[in-house]
Structures are given as C-alpha cells and as structure tokens.
XYZ file of C-alpha atoms in Angstrom:
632
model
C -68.375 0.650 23.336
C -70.764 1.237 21.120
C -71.301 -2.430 20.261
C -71.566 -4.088 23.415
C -69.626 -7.399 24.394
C -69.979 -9.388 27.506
C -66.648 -10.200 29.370
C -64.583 -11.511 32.722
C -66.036 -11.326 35.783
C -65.563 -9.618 39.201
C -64.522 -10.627 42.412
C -64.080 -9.884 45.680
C -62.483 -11.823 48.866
C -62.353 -10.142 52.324
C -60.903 -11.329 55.479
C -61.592 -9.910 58.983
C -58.871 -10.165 60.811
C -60.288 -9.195 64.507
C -62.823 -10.534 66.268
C -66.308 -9.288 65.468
C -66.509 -7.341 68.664
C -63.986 -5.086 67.606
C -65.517 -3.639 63.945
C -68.900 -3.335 65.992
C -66.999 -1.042 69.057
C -65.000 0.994 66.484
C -67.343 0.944 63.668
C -70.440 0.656 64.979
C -71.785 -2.622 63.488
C -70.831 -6.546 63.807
C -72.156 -6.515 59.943
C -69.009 -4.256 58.888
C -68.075 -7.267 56.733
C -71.214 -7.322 54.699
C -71.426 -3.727 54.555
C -68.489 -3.700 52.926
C -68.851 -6.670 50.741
C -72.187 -4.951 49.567
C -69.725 -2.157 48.245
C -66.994 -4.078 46.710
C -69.573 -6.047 44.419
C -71.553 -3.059 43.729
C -68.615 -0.974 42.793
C -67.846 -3.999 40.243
C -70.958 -4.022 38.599
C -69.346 -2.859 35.564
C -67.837 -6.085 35.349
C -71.613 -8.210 35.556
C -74.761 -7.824 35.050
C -76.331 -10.776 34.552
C -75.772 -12.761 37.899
C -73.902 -12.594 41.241
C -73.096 -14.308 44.281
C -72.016 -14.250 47.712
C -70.677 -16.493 50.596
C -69.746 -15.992 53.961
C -67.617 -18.073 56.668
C -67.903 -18.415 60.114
C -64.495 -19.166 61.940
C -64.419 -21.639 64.800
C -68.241 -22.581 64.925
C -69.491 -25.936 67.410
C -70.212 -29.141 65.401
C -74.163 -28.890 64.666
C -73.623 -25.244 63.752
C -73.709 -24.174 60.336
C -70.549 -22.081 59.233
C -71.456 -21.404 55.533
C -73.607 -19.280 53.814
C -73.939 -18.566 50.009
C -76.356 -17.012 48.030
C -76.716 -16.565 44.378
C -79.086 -14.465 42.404
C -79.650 -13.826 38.199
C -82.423 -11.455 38.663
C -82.448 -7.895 36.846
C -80.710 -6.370 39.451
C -78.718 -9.181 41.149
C -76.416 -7.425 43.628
C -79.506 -5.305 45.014
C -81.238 -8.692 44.981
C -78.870 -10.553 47.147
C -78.217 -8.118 49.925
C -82.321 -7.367 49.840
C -82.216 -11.247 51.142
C -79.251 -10.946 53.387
C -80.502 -8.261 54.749
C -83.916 -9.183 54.920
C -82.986 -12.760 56.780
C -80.524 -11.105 59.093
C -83.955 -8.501 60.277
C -86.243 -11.261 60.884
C -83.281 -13.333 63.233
C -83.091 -10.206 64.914
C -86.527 -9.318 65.756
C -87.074 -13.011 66.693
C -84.269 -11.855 68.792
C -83.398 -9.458 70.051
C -80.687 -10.700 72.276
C -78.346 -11.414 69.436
C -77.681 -7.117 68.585
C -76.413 -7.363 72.045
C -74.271 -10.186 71.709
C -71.967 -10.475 68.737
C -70.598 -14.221 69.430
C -74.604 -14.824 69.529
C -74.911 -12.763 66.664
C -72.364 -15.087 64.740
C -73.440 -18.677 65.749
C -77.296 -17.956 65.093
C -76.965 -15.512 62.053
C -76.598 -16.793 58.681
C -74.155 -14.576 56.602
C -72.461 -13.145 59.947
C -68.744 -14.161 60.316
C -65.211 -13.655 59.228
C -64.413 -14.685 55.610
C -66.444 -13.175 52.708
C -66.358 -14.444 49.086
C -68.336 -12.304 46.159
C -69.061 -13.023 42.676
C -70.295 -10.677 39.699
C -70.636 -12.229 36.052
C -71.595 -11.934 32.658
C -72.672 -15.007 31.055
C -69.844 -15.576 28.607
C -72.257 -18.499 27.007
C -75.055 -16.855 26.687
C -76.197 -19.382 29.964
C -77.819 -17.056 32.986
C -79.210 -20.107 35.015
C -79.091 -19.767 38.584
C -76.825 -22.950 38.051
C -74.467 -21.170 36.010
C -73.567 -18.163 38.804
C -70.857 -18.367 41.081
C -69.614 -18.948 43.768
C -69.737 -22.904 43.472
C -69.305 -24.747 46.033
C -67.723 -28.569 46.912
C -69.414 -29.897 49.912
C -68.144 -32.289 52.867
C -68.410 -33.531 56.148
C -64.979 -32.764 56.659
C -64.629 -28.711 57.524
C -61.612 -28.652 55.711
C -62.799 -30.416 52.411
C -65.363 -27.622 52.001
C -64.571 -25.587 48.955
C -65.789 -22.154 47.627
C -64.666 -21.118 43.935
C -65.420 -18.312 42.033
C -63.049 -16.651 39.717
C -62.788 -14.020 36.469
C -61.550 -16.830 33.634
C -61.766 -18.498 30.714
C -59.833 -21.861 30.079
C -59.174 -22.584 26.596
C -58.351 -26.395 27.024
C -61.575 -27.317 28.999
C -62.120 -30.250 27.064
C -58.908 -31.823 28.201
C -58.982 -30.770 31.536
C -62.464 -32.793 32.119
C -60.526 -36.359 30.399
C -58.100 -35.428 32.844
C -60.788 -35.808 35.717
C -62.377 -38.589 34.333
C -58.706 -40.594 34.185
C -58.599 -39.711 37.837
C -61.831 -41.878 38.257
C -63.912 -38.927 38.930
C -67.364 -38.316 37.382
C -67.531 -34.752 36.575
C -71.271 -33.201 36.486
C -70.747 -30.701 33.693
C -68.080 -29.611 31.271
C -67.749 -26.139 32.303
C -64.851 -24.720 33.402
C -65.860 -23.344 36.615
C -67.157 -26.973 37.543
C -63.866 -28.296 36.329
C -61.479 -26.319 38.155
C -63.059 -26.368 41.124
C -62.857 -30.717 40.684
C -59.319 -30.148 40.052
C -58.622 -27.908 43.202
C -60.915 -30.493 45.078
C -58.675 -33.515 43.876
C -56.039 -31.888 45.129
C -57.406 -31.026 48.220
C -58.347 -34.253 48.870
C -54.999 -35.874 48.489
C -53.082 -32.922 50.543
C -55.573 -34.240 53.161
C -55.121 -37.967 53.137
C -51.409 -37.583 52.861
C -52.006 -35.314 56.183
C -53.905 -37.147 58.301
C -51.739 -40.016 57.699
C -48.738 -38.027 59.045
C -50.664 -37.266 61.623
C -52.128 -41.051 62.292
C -48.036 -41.831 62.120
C -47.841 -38.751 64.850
C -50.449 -40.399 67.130
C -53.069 -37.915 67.062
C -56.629 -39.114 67.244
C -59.286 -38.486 64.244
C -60.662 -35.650 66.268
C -57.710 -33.884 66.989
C -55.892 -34.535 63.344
C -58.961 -32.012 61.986
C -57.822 -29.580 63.695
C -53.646 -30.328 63.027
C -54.760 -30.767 58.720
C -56.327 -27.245 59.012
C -53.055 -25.900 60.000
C -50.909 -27.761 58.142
C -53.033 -27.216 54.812
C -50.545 -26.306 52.240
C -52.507 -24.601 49.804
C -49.829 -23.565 47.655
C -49.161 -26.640 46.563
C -52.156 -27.590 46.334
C -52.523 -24.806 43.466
C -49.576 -25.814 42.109
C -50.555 -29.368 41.286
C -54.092 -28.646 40.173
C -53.045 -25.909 38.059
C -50.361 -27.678 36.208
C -52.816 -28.323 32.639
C -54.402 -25.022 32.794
C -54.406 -22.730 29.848
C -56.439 -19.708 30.258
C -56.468 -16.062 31.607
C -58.109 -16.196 35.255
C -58.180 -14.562 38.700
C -59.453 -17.740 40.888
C -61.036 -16.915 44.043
C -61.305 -20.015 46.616
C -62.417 -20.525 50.417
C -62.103 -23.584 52.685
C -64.589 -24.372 54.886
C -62.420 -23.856 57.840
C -61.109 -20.614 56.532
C -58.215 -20.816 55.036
C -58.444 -18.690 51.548
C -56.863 -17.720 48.039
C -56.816 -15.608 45.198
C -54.208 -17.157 42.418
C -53.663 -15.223 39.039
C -52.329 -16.699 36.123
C -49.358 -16.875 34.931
C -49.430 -14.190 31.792
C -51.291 -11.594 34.284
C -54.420 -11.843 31.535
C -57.162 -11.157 34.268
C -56.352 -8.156 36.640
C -56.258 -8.724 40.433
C -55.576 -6.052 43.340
C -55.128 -6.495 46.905
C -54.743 -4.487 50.358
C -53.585 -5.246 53.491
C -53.329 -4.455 57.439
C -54.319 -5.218 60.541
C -58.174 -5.424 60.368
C -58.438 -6.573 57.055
C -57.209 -8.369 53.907
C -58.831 -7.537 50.541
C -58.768 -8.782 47.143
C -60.567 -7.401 44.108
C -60.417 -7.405 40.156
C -60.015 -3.767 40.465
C -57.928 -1.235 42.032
C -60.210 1.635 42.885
C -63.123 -0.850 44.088
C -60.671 -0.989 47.234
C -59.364 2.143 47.677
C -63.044 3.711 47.547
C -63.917 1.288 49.886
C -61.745 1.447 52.164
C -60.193 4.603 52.314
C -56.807 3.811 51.132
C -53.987 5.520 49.228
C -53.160 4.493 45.258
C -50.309 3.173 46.318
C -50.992 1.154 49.223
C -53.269 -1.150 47.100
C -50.800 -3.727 45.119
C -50.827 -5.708 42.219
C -51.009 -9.292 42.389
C -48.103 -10.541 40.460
C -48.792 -12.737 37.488
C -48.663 -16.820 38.223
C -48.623 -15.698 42.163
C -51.430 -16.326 44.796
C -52.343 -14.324 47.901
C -53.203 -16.806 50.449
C -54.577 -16.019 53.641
C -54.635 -18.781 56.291
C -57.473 -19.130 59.162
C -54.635 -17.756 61.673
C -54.674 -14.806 60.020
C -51.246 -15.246 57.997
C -51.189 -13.239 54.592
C -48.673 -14.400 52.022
C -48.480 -14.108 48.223
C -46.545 -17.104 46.760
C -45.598 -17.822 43.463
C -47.344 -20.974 42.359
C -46.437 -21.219 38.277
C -43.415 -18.643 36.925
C -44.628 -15.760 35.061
C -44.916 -16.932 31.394
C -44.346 -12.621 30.560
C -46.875 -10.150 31.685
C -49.466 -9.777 29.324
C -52.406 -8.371 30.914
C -55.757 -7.746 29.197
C -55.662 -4.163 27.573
C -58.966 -4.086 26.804
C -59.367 -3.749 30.768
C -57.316 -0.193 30.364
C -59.739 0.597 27.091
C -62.634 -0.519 28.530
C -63.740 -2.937 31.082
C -62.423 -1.134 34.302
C -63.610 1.871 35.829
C -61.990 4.890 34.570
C -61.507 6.886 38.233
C -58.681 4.607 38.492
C -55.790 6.894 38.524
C -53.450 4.825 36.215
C -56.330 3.941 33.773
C -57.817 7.077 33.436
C -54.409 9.024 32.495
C -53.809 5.965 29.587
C -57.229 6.137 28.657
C -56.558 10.085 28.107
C -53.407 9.752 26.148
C -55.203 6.790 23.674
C -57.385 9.898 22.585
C -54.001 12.135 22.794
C -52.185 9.930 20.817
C -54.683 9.201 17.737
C -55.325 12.891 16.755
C -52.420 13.070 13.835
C -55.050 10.336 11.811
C -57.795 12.878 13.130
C -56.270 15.746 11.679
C -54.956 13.931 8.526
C -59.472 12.418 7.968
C -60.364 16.453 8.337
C -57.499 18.054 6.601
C -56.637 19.801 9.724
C -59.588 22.284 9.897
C -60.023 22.090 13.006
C -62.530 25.317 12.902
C -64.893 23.224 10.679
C -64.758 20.283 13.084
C -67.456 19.177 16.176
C -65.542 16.928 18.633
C -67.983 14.389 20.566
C -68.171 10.782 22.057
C -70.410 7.927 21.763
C -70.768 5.909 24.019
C -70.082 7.617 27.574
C -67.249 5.498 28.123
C -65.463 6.803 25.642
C -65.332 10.335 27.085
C -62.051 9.943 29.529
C -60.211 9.474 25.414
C -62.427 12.120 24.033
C -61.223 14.357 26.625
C -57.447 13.630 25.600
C -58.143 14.281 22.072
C -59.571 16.688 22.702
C -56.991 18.211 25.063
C -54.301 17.718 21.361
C -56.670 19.139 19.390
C -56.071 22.526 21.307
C -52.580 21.981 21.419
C -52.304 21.508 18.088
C -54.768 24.801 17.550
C -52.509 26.808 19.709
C -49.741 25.981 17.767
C -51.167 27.439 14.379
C -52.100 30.366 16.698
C -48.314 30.525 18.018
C -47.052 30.348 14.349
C -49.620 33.205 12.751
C -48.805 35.194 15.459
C -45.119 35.077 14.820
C -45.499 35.222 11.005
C -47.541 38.524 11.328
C -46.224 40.109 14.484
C -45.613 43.270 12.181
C -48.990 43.800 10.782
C -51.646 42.228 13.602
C -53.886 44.737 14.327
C -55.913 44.614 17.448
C -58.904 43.297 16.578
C -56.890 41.108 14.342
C -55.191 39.594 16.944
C -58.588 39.368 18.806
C -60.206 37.207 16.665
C -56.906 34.571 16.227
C -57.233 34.449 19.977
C -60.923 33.737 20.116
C -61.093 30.707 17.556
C -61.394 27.494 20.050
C -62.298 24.193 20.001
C -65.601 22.992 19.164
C -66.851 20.318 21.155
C -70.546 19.594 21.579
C -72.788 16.671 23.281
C -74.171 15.358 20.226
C -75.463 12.228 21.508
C -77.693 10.995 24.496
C -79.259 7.677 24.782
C -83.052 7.063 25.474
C -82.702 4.759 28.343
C -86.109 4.625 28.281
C -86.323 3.372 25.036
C -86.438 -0.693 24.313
C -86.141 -2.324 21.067
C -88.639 -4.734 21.963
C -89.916 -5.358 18.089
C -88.545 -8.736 16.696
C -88.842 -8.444 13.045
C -86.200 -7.485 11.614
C -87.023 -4.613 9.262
C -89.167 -2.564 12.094
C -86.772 -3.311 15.016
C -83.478 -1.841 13.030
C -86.234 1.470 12.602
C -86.731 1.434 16.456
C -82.703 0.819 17.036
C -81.976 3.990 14.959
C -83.490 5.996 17.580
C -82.080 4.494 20.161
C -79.838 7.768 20.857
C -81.214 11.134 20.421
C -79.071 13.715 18.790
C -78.274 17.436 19.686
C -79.398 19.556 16.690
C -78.298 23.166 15.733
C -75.095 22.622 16.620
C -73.522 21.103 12.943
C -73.334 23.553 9.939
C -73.478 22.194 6.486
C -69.090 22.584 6.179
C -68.597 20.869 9.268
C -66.950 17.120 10.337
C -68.437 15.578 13.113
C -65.683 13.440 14.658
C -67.055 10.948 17.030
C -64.522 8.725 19.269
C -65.644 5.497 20.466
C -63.802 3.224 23.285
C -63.650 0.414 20.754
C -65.345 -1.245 17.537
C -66.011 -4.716 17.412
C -69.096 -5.620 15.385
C -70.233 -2.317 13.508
C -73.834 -3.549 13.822
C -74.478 -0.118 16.089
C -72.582 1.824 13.859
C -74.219 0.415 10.983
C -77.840 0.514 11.829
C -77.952 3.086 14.581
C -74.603 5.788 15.270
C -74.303 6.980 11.609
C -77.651 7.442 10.033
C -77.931 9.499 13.174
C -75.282 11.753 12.824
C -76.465 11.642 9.140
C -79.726 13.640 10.387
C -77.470 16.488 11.081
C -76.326 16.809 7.859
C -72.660 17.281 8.669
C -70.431 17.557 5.323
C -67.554 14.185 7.017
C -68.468 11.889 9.758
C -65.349 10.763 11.071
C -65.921 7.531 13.872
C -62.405 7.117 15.858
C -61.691 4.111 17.471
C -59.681 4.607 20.586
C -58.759 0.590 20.288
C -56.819 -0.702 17.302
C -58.902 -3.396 14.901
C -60.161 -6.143 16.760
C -59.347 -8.851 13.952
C -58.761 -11.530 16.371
C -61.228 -13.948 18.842
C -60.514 -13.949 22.262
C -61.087 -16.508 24.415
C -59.925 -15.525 28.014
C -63.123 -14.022 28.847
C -64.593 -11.494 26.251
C -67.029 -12.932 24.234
C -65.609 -12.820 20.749
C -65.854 -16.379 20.215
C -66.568 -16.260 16.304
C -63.821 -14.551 13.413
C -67.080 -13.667 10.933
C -68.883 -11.733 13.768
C -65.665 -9.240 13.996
C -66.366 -5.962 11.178
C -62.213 -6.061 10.671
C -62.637 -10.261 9.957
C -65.194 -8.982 7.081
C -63.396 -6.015 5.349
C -60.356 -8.041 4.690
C -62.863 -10.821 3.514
C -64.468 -8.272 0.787
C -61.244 -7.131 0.207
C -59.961 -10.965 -0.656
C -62.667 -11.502 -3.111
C -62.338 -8.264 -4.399
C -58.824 -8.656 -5.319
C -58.886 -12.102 -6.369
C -56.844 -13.676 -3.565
C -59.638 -16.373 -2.082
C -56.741 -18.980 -2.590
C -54.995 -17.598 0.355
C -58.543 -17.838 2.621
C -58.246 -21.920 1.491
C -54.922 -22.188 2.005
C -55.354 -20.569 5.860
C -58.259 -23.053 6.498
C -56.049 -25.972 4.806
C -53.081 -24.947 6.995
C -55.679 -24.473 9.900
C -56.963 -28.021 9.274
C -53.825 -29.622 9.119
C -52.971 -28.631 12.834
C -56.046 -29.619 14.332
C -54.482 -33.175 16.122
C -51.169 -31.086 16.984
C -50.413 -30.560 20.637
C -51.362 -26.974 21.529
C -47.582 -25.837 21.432
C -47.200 -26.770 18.432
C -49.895 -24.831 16.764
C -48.972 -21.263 14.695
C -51.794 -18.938 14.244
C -51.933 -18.435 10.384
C -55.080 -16.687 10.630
C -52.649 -13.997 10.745
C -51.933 -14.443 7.004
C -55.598 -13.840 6.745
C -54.611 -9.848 6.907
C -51.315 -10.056 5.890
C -52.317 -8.674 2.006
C -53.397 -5.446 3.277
C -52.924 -2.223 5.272
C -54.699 -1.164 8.347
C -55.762 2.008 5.928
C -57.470 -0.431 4.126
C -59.279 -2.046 5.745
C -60.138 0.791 7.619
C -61.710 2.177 4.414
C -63.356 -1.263 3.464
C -65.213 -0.787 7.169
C -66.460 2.414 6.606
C -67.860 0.774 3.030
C -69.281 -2.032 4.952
C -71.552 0.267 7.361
C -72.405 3.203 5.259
C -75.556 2.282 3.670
C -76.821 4.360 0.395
C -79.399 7.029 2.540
C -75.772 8.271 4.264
C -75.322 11.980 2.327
C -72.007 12.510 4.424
C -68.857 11.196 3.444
C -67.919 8.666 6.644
C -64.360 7.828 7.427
C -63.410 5.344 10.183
C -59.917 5.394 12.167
C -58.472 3.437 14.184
C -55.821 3.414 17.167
C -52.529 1.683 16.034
C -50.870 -1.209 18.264
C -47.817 0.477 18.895
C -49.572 3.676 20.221
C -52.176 1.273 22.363
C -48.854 0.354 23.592
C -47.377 3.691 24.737
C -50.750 4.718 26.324
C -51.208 1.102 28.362
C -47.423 0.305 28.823
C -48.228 -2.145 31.754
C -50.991 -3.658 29.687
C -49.378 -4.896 26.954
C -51.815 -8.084 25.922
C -52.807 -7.331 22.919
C -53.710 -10.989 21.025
C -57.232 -9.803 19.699
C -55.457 -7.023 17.641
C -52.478 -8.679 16.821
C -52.796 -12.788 16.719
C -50.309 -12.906 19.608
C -51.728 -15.585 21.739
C -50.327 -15.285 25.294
C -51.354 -19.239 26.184
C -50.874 -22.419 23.586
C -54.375 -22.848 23.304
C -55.190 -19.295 21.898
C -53.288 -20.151 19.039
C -55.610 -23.737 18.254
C -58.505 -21.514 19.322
C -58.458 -18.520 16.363
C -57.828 -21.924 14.032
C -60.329 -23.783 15.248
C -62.381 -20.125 14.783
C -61.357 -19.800 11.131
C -62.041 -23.564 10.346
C -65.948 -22.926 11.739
C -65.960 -19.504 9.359
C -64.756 -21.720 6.635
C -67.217 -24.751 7.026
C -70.121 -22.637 7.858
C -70.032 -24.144 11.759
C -72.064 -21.675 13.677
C -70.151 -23.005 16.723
C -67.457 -21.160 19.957
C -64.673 -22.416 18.911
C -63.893 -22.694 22.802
C-alpha cells in the first residue's frame, strides 16, 4: 500500500499443556514456551509496529510467590526489545543460580516469565497514542488469584462512549475512556459478580474461605461471563484474556470482522490473528489450524479443558477483506491464491486503459506487497497474449513461414522491477515545499527499460489517500518518460471510514471522498452534499439501529469510471508529460477473489455493526462543519 494506514492488532495466546519437565526432556529447554511466543509475535509484526507486550502465568504457585509477569515495550523495535529483557532477566537468575537449569519446578517458582500460560500483544496505535500506557496487555489486579485479569485484543468499539456511562451506572470509576480500559472493566464486573455469586454457593456448601478459592477457580464459568459483559458491544475484535489462576480466552465477534486462528493437541493450545503464524511455528498442516467461528470463544480452563463456545449468534460473517488485500501475510495458502486472482481478475480494465497492446506495455508493482496480485495479472496478461497468438496462428496456418512463426512465438510479456525504495532514505525536512522534493525520491526507479510508446502499468495493493501517488509514485514513473501510466488498484475505492480498526477515521482524508466532491461542485449538485449532512444531522439522537448511512447518496450521482478519472485529475500535477489513468478493482470481483471475506463496508457503506452506520454520519457531519475530529 502505497499510502500507508495503521490498523488491528496481533495476538497471540499459548497454553502448555504438560508439565515443564516434559518440553525441556523432548525439546531441550523448560523456556519452549517463550521460545515460541518470541516467534508467534515476531511472525505478526506485520500487524504492529509501534508497541508490544507480553505476559506469562505460572500455574499452581505457593502464596508469597509471584505467578505473573508482563512486560510492555514502545521502543523502535519493540518485540526485539522485550525478549532482549526477558531474556536478559532470565540470564542473570540463572547465573545467580545455577541450580535452577537443573531444576525446572525451581526454574518456575524463582524465574519471572517461566510458566504455563503465555499472552502476547503487537499494536499499531490506532490514535496516534504510543505511550507505554497505551500498549497491551492490560492488566486488572487482585488479591484474589482468580480476580486477576489479562486483556489484550485486535478491536475497535464504535460505541465506547456508551459503554463507559454504562460503567459509571454500575458505580464504577473508570480511569480512561479507551476501549481497551473499558472492556477489560466490563469483563472485570463480570468477573466479579460470577465470583461473589460463587463463593456464596460455596459458603451455602460449607467450604471454608480457603478452600472456596480453589472450588471458584473450577467452577469459573467464563462463558457467561463473556456473554454478559459483551451484551452492549459494537465493534470488530479478537479479545484475548487470562485469569490469574489460569483459566483463558480468545472470543471473536459476532460478524467475524477481526480474524482469529487456533490449533490444538496434546502439548499445546494456540491462538493467533493469523493462520500461517501457527503453522510456521509449529509445524502443522493448513488444515489442522481452524477458524474461530464468528461470535464464538475458545476457552481453555487451568485443567487443561479446550472448548470453543458460542457466546453471541453470528450476526453473518463479514470478515475484514482488507486482511485478504493487505494486512495478513501473503504465504498463507488461502490468501495468497485470492490475492493472485484480485490481479487475475482486474486485467479486462487493464487491457481496455492500454488498448490491449500488450507489446507496448511494462508490467510492475509498487509497493512489494502488491506483488502476490501483480503476479496474477500478470499470469492473464499471458493468457490473454497466448490467445492472440492461438488465433494468428489459426488465421494464417496457410501462409506462416518459419521465421514467421518464430517471431509470433517469441513476443512475451514485459515485466520489469521498476521501482525500489531507499530504505535508507528519511524525509526528515519539515517544511513543506523541500520535504515533498525529498519524498519524490523516496523510491528509485529502474531506467532503460521504458521506450517512448510504452504504458507503464503499475498495480498497487490498495489506494487510500493518493498523497504517495501524488507527490512521490507518478512524477517518478514520469522520469521515464513512458507515453500512459496506468496505477491499478487491486482494492475497489475506499469511499468509506472504517472504524473497526484501520485508521480511516476522517471521509475528507479518503482521495475517492474528494473526486466525487470536485465532481459535485463541478456539476452543480452541492444541494445534495447539504441535504446528506441535513439528513446526517437529523439522526444524530437516534438509537444506533435506527441510523441509515446516507453518506451513500454522497456517490450515488456518479460512476466508479468517474470518479476514477476525477482521481487521476486530482494527483496528476502539470510537470506529468504522460497521460495517467487510474483503475480500480470492482466489489463484485473483490468478492469472487475473497469469497470467505466478504466485509466490505469501507467500499460499499455496508456497515456490519449499528454503530458503523452513526459513525460514517457522524464522519460526514465533521467534513461538513470543518471538525477536524475521529468521528469514533
């Protein structure tokens, strides 16, 4: 993407179940756990950059001893930071000694980070906030082992606002209005009554306050616990959560926005945001790693019981299809084949912007992870080449001569590496005029390789701003002096804000949002922007299902040709010499490449929760007052 947006998170929750002394006999190592946390959060670092987090519980631990562990870092390189500590504290225990590598039940009552249960965390800070405050996991701390709670999760909740009054009618002071600190208070609550209704069965039962600890960690339904906290959320998430005496949870909601992937047998249980993180890891077949259903939770009790439950019914899958586009990583064997056919699948508009000459024509990609689509268009183009080759051949079969037919036959493809960026460079410069100079050159370009008659067709993953296409992508494949730039979109028009986790908070930030603006005041239609923010304004006190999107009507007037060719006006500025063309993917073929995938609300207005519909309003009524606010 060549325009880069933050979004959701990672996680990962891992379970031993065997004793430590087993992974150190038939691995090698009582830190098997941490060794393999280390590569679950570093094979999601896709997912975050700017913080992470880790905890770790210890199972059946003395009074006096300490059982948790957590550590968060935002440095530059966050995961390396963390397990630079971890390791770094478990070396110096172990040199002060040396008794505990010899003893693993040592090892795990004196080591910090040592035990059973394993919770990590990797973010991007959807706010723009990287305090160390701000990274999970967070944790709820008590006296009682049971009343200990870990949370970290992959969300967004669109109604955090509400959620808070809700806490504060319960009599609770809530420390921030965030909604990691909020749904973790509303699990807590929760947790809190399913314990006071327990012990008083057991008080009714006889048992003393000692032994009723131990009869409330059994008997801890945390299924319903989920179900009662959960009941006012409206969001996309994959919530993480850990007790203090070990039971532990992964819950998805209920439209399947956020992914979530698990694994199972009898040494471990695994849950991650994505499906290759644990099959890498652990050495396990595609198919053995499943899909946590929407609205169900995997819990995973201190015994060592693994269910998956359904805590709120599935509202109708729509899971995030930016994650197929995008966010995951591609050597997933599902993603990578959809990610293929989304370049497959967009060629006819190729061929239509270049008037199929496809020998005239230099296929690349911008940014790298747009190559798994550039390789599918790529993969058409030929098709489509051997076709015309098929048809002359047929069509002349009586006169081909040799070295006619040789040189049909030897007409291919042309596909070059045009760009590579300067990691080295930094556009460090703040004022304006010199910095967009220095962000030109961000890339370097591969010359000798366009002639004067060519199109360069460059496929991107995605376009959501332009601002890298305006300032940067174009006036560099302008240097080449191409005769058509063509910039494909692999993604459909993001016209939409999303607010489940990407960070497309604001309608005028979105290039689609201001073609079919120029195009309104071109054409004379600005009534129908004022009548969308009156509409808009008229809904703001409605309950959230109640509330239509009419941004929609926003596009309504025009085609997706259109506006296509009001974006390519809007980011060719008047040093471009090559005509520039910009295409995008259309919904319905998004949805025959990513048929599992099928959420789709920032291209088409179809909000899979209530409050996505108040949340574009609330998005166009900011555009429309000049608020330079999130509208969530």
């Amino acid at each position: 993407m060549s325009d880069a947006i933050k979004h959701e998170c990672g996680i990962a929750l891992l379970r031993l179940l065997k004793p430590l002394d087993y992974y150190k006999e038939k691995y090698g190592s009582a830190f098997y756990g941490i060794q393999k946390m280390y590569l679950l959060m570093e094979k999601q670092h896709n997912r975050g950059q700017d913080g992470a987090g880790f905890a770790s519980i210890k199972l059946d631990v003395e009074p006096g001893q300490r059982y948790i562990s957590r550590i968060r870092s935002n440095q530059q390189q966050p995961i390396q930071d963390i397990f630079t500590q971890i390791n770094g504290r478990i070396s110096e225990e172990i040199q002060a000694h040396p008794e505990y590598a010899l003893d693993t039940a040592l090892m795990k009552n004196q080591v910090p980070y040592v035990g059973e249960l394993f919770l990590g965390h990797v973010r991007y800070g959807t706010f723009g906030k990287n305090s160390i405050e701000s990274v999970h996991p967070f944790l709820r701390q008590n006296n009682w082992m049971h009343r200990n709670l870990i949370v970290a999760g992959n969300f967004n909740m669109t109604n955090v606002k509400e959620l808070f009054a809700s806490l504060v009618e319960l009599g609770q002071h809530p420390k921030e209005l965030a909604d990691t600190v909020t749904v973790m208070e509303k699990i807590g609550h929760f947790l809190d009554d399913e314990v006071a209704d327990l012990y008083q069965d057991c008080k009714n039962e006889g048992y003393t306050k000692q032994e009723a600890s131990v009869v409330i960690s059994e008997r801890l339904n945390v299924a319903r616990i989920l179900k009662r906290a959960s009941k006012q959320w409206d969001g996309g998430y994959a919530m993480a959560g850990l007790f203090g005496h070990g039971d532990s949870f992964v819950f998805r909601d209920p439209a399947g926005i956020r992914p979530a992937y698990y694994y199972q047998d009898d040494e471990i249980a695994v849950v991650a945001s994505e499906r290759p993180v644990i099959q890498t890891t652990f050495n396990v077949a595609f198919d053995d790693v499943k899909e946590l259903e929407p609205g169900h939770a995997i819990i995973i009790k201190k015994d060592g019981g693994v269910s998956v439950t359904e805590i709120i019914p599935s509202a109708g899958k729509k899971a995030c299809s930016f994650e197929r586009i995008y966010f995951s990583r591609g050597s997933d064997a599902e993603i990578y084949r959809e990610r293929k056919e989304l370049g497959r699948l967009i060629l006819p508009q190729v061929l239509r912007a270049i008037e199929s000459d496809t020998d005239n024509t230099v296929f690349s990609y911008i940014p790298n992870t747009a190559e798994t689509s550039f390789f599918g268009m790529v993969e058409a183009a030929q098709d489509f080449l051997n076709q015309r080759k098929n048809n002359e051949i047929l069509q002349n079969r009586h006169t081909l001569t040799e070295e006619t037919l040789k040189d049909l036959l030897s007409v291919k493809i042309r596909t070059e590496k045009i760009a590579i960026k300067d990691a080295k460079l930094r556009t460090f410069i703040t004022e304006d005029s010199s910095r967009d100079d220095l962000v030109a050159h961000v890339y370097d370009v591969t010359y000798g390789v366009i002639k004067p008659e060519d199109n360069l067709v460059i496929i991107d993953d995605s376009i959501v701003r332009g601002t890298t296409l305006k300032k940067s992508i174009i006036k560099m494949m302008d240097r080449l002096k191409p005769k058509r730039i063509v910039v494909v979109s692999s993604a459909p028009q993001i016209r939409y804000p999303d607010c489940y986790g990407i960070d497309m908070a604001k309608l005028e930030g979105l290039v689609a949002f201001q073609a079919a603006l120029a195009l309104h005041k071109e054409r004379g239609t600005e009534h129908i922007v004022n009548e969308i923010y009156q509409k808009s304004k008229a809904q703001e006190n409605l309950p959230d299902a109640e509330v239509v999107n009419y941004v929609k009507d926003f596009y309504a007037p025009f085609t997706d040709e259109e506006i296509s060719d009001k974006i390519a006006e809007l980011l060719v500025t008047d040093e471009i010499n090559a005509e520039v063309k910009i295409i995008f993917q259309t919904v319905d073929n998004l949805h025959k490449a990513c048929p599992k995938n099928l959420g789709d609300w920032y291209f088409t207005g179809d909000y899979p929760t209530p409050g996505g519909n108040r949340v574009v309003n609330r998005a166009f009524i900011n555009f429309y007052e000049g608020n330079d606010a999130r509208a969530y």
